[in-house]
Tab-separated table of C-alpha atoms and ligand atoms in Angstrom:
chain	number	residue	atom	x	y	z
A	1	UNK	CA	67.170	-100.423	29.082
A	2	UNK	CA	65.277	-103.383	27.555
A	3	UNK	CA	66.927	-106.190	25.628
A	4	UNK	CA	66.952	-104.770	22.297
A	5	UNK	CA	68.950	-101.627	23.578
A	6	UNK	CA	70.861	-103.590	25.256
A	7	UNK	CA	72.016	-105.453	22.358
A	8	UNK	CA	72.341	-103.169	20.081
A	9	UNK	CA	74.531	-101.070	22.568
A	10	UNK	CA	76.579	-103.778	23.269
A	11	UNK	CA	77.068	-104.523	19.221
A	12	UNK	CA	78.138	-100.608	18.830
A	13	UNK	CA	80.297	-100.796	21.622
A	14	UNK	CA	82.084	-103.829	19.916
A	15	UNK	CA	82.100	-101.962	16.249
A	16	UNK	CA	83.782	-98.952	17.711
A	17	UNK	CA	86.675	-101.134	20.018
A	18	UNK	CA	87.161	-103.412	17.223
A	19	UNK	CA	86.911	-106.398	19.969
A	20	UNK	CA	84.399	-109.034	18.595
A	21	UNK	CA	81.483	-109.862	21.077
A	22	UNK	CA	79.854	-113.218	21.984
A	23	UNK	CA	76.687	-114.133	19.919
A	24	UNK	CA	73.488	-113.250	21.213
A	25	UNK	CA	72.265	-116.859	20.383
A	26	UNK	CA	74.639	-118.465	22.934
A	27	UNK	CA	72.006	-117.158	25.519
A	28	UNK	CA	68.839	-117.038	23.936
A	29	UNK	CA	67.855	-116.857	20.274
A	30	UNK	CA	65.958	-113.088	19.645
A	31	UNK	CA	63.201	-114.314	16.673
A	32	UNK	CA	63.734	-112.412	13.678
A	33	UNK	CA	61.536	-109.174	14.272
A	34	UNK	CA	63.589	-108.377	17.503
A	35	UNK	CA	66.658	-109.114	15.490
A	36	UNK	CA	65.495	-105.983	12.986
A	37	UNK	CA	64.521	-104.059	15.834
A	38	UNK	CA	68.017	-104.189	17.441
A	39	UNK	CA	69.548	-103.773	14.214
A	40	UNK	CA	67.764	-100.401	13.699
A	41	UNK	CA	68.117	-99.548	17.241
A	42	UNK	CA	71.869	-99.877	16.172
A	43	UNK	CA	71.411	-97.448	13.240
A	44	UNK	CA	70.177	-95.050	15.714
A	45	UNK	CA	73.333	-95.237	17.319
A	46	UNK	CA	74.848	-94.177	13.810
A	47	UNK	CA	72.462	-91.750	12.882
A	48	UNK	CA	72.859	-90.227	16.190
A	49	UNK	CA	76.794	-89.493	15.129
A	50	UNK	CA	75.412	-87.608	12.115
A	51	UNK	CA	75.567	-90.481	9.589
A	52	UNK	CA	72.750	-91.358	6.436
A	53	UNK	CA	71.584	-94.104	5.995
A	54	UNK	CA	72.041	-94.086	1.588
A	55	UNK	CA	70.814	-97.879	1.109
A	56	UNK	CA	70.836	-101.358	1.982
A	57	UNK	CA	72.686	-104.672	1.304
A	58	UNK	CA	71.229	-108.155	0.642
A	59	UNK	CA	73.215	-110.865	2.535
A	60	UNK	CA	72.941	-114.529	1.783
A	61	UNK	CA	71.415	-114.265	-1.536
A	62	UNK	CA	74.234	-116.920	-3.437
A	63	UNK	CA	74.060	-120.603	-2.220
A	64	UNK	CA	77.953	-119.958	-2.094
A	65	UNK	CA	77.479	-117.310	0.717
A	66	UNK	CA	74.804	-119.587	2.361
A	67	UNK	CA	77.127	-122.904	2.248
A	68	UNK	CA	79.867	-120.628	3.537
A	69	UNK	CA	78.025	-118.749	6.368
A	70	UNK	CA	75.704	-122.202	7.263
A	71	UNK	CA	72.421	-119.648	7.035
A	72	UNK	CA	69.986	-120.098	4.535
A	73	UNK	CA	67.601	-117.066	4.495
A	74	UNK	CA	67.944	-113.759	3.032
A	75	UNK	CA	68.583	-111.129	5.188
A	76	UNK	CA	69.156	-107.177	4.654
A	77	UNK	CA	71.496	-104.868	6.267
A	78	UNK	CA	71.210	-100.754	6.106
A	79	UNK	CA	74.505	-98.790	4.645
A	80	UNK	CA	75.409	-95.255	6.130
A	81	UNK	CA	77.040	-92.890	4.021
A	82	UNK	CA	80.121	-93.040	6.607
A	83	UNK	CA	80.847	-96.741	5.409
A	84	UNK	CA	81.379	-95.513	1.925
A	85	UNK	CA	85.267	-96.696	0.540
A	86	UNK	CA	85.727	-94.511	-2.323
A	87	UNK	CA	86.756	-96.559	-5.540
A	88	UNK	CA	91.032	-96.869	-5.470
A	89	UNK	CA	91.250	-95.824	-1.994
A	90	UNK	CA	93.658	-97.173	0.426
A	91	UNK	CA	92.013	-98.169	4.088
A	92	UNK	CA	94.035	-98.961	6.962
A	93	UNK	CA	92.200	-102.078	8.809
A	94	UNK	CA	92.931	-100.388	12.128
A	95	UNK	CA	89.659	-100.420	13.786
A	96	UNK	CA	88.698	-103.940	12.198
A	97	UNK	CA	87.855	-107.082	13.837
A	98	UNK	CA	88.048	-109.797	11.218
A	99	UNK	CA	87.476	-107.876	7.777
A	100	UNK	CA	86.287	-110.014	4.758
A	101	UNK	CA	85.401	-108.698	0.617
A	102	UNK	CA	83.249	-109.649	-1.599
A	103	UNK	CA	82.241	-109.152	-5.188
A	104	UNK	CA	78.610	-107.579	-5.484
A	105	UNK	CA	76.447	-105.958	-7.890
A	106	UNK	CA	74.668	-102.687	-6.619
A	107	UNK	CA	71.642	-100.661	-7.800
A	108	UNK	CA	71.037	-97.299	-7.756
A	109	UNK	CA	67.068	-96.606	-7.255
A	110	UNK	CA	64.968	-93.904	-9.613
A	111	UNK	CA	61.437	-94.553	-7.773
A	112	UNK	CA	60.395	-96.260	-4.586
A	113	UNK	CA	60.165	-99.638	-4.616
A	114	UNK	CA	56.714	-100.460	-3.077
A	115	UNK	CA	56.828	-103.964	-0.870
A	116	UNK	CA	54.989	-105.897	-3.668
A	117	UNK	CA	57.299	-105.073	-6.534
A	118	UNK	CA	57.588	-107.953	-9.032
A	119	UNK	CA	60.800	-107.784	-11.238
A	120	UNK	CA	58.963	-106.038	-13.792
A	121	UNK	CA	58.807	-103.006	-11.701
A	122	UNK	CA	62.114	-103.646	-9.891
A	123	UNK	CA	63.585	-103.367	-13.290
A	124	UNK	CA	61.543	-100.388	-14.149
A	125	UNK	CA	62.455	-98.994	-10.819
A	126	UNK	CA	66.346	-99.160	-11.797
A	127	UNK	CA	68.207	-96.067	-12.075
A	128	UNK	CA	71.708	-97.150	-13.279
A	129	UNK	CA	74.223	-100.716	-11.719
A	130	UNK	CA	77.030	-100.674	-10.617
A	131	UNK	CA	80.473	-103.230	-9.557
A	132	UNK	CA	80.607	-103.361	-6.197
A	133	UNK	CA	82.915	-104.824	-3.004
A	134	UNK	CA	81.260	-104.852	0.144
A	135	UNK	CA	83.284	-105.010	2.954
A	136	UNK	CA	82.028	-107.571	5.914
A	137	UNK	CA	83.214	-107.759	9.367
A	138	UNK	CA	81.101	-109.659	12.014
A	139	UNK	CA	81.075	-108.162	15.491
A	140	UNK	CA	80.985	-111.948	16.488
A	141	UNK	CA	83.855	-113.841	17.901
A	142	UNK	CA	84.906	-116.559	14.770
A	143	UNK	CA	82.407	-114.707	12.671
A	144	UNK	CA	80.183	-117.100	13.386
A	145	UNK	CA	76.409	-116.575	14.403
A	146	UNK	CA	72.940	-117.406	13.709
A	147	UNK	CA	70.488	-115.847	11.493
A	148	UNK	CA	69.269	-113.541	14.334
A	149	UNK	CA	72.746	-112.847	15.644
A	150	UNK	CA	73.906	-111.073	12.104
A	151	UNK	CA	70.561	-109.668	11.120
A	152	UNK	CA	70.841	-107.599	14.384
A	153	UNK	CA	74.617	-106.689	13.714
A	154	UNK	CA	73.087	-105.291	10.922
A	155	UNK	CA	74.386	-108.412	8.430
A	156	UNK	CA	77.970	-107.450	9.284
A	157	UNK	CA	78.027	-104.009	7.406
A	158	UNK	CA	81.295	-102.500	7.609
A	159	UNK	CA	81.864	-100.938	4.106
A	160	UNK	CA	81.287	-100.610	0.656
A	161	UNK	CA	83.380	-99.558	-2.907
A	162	UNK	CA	81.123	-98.572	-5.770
A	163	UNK	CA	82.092	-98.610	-9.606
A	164	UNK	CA	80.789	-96.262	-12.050
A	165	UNK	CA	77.407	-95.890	-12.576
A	166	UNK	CA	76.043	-97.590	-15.790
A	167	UNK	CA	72.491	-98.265	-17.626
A	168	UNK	CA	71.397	-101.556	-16.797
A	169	UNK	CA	72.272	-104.667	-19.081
A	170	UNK	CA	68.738	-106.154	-20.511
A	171	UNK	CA	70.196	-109.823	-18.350
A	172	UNK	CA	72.056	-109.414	-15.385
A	173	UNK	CA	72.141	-113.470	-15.453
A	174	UNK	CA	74.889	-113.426	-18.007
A	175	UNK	CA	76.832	-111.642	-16.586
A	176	UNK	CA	80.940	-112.763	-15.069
A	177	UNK	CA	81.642	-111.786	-11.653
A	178	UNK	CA	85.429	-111.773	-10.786
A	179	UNK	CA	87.241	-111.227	-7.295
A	180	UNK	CA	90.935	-110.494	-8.051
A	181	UNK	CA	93.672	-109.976	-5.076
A	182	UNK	CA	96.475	-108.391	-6.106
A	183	UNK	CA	96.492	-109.462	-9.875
A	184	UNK	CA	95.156	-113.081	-8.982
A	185	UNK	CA	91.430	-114.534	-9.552
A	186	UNK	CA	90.222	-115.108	-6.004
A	187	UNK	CA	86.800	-116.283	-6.888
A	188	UNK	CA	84.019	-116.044	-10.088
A	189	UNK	CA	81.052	-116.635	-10.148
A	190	UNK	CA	77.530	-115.271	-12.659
A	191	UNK	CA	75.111	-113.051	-12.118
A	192	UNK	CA	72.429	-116.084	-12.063
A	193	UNK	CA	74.212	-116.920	-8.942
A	194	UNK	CA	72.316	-114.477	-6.748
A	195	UNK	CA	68.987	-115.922	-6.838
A	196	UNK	CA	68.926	-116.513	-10.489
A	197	UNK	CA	69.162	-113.128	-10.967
A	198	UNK	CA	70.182	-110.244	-9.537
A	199	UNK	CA	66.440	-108.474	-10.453
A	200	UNK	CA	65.238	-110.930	-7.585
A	201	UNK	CA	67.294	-109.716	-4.637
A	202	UNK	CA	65.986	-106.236	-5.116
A	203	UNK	CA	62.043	-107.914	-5.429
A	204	UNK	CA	63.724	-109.749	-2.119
A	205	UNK	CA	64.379	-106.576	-0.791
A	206	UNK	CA	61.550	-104.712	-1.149
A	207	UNK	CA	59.397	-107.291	0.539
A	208	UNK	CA	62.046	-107.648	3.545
A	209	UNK	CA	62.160	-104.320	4.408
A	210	UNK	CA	58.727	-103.581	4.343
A	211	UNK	CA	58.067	-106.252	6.499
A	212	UNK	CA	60.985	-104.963	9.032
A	213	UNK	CA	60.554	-101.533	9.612
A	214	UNK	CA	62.938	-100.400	6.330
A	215	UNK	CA	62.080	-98.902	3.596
A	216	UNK	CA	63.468	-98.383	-0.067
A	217	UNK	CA	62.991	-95.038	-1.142
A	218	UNK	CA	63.940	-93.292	-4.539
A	219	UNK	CA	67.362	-92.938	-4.416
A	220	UNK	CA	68.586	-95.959	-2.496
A	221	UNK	CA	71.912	-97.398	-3.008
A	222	UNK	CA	70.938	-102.013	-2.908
A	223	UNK	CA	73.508	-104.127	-2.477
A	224	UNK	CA	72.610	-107.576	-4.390
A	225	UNK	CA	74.627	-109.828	-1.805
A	226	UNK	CA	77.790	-111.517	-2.958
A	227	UNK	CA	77.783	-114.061	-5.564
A	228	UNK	CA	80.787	-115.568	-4.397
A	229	UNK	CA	82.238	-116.522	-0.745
A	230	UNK	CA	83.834	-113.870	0.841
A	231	UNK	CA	87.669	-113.691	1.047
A	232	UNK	CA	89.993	-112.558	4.127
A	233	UNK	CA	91.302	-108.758	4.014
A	234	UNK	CA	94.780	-108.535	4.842
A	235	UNK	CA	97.429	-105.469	5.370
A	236	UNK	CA	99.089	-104.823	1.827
A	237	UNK	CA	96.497	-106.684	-0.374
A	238	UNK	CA	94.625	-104.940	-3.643
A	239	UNK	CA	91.184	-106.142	-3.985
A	240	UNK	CA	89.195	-105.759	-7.225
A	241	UNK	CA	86.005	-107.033	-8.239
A	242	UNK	CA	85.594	-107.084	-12.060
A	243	UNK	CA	82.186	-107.927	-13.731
A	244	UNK	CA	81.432	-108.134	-17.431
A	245	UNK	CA	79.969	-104.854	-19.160
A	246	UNK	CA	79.442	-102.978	-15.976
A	247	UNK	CA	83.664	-102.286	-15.169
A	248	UNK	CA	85.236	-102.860	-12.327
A	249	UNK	CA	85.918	-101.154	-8.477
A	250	UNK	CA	88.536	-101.416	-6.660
A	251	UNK	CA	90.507	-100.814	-3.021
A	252	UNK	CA	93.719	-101.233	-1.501
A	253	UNK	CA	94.652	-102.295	2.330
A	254	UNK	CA	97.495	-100.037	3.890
A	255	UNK	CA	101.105	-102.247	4.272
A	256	UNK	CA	101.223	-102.795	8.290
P	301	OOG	C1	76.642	-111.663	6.472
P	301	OOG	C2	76.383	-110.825	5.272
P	301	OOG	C3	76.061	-111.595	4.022
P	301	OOG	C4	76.139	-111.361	1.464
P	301	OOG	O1	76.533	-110.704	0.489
P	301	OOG	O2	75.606	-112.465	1.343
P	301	OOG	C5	76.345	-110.787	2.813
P	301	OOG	C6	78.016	-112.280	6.517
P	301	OOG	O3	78.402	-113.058	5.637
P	301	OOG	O4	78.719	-111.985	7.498
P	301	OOG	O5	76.760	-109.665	2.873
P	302	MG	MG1	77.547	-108.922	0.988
């Protein structure tokens, strides 16, 4: 096995045991192609188990998720249909390492969205948005790692909760982001807090991923990134992310 099996064996081993790993960067630093190329030697791994990939998700696209992480480029992750929470469900973080939430905004895809997509054609390529919480959980000890470390743990997907489906507001800018835990705001933020607006982390997308290997076919599911810091799951909590106009989703963690 070479290095990128390696390590993305080792990070699937650590996913499924629930036992965080040491980062790869305490060794050597991978650059970031080799980082991709575990990550999606990773989703082989899932894909081999009979999952989908359905989308991505944008990570570190809020300068509160940079300042809180200490990275400072965007990165993408790829979602499986298997890491789909559906909206009100209860999860049980057996299985979990270190579990975090966060308030996102997600698109739904009508065409593909060719590498050089400006927002005029990432709007046009909109199908319908969407409240989201994405569900983080490094396979690093401390969740802490560099920007190679989490791009190749595929940006710590774990899981996902989508809202309703709704058109698309003509500014996504405007628009109030709310984290609530069990009837108290956690954290708010706007949508002009993910890169100004959300339009661009989908533009942001589209370049990544053709530049990596990915690819962002009609259909896909996009994750924006958070536009908040993430906040610690815990046994017993209810999470819900509210955002203006587009409604709200919504879990709950099992009582221990
Ligand atoms: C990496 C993923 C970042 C986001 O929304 O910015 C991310 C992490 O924070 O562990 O999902
Ligand atoms: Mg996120």
């Amino acid at each position: 096995m070479d290095t990128i099996d390696t390590c993305a064996a080792t990070l699937d081993r650590a996913m499924l045991a629930g036992v965080a790993i040491e980062p790869f960067s305490a060794q050597e630093e991978l650059d970031v192609a080799d980082a991709y190329r575990v990550q999606q030697a990773g989703i082989a791994h899932r894909l081999a188990r009979g999952e989908r990939v359905v989308g991505l998700k944008m990570g570190f696209t809020s300068v509160a998720k940079m300042r809180q992480m200490g990275v400072a480029d965007q990165i993408f992750g790829q979602l499986t249909d298997a890491m789909q929470v559906a909206n009100g469900a209860t999860i049980s973080l057996d299985g979990y390492i270190h579990p975090r939430c966060e308030p996102e905004i997600a698109f739904q895809l009508k065409h593909d969205l060719p590498a050089a997509a400006d927002e005029a054609a990432a709007r046009a390529a909109i199908a319908a948005v969407t409240v989201a919480i994405e569900i983080i959980d490094s396979r690093y000890k401390q969740f802490r790692f560099s920007l190679t470390d989490v791009i190749a743990d595929n940006a710590s997907s774990s899981g996902f909760v989508l809202g309703r489906w709704v058109d698309c507001p003509d500014d996504l800018s405007q628009l109030a982001v709310e984290l609530h835990i069990d009837d108290g705001l956690r954290q708010a933020g706007t949508g002009a807090d993910i890169l100004g607006d959300p339009l661009r982390s989908l533009v942001a997308a589209a370049r990544l991923t053709s530049g990596f290997g990915g690819a962002l076919p009609a259909g896909s599911i996009v994750l924006a990134g958070a536009a908040t810091p993430a906040e610690a799951l815990a046994p017993g909590q209810r999470i819900e992310a509210r955002i203006s106009g587009l409604g709200t989703a919504a879990f709950a963690v099992r009582a221990r």
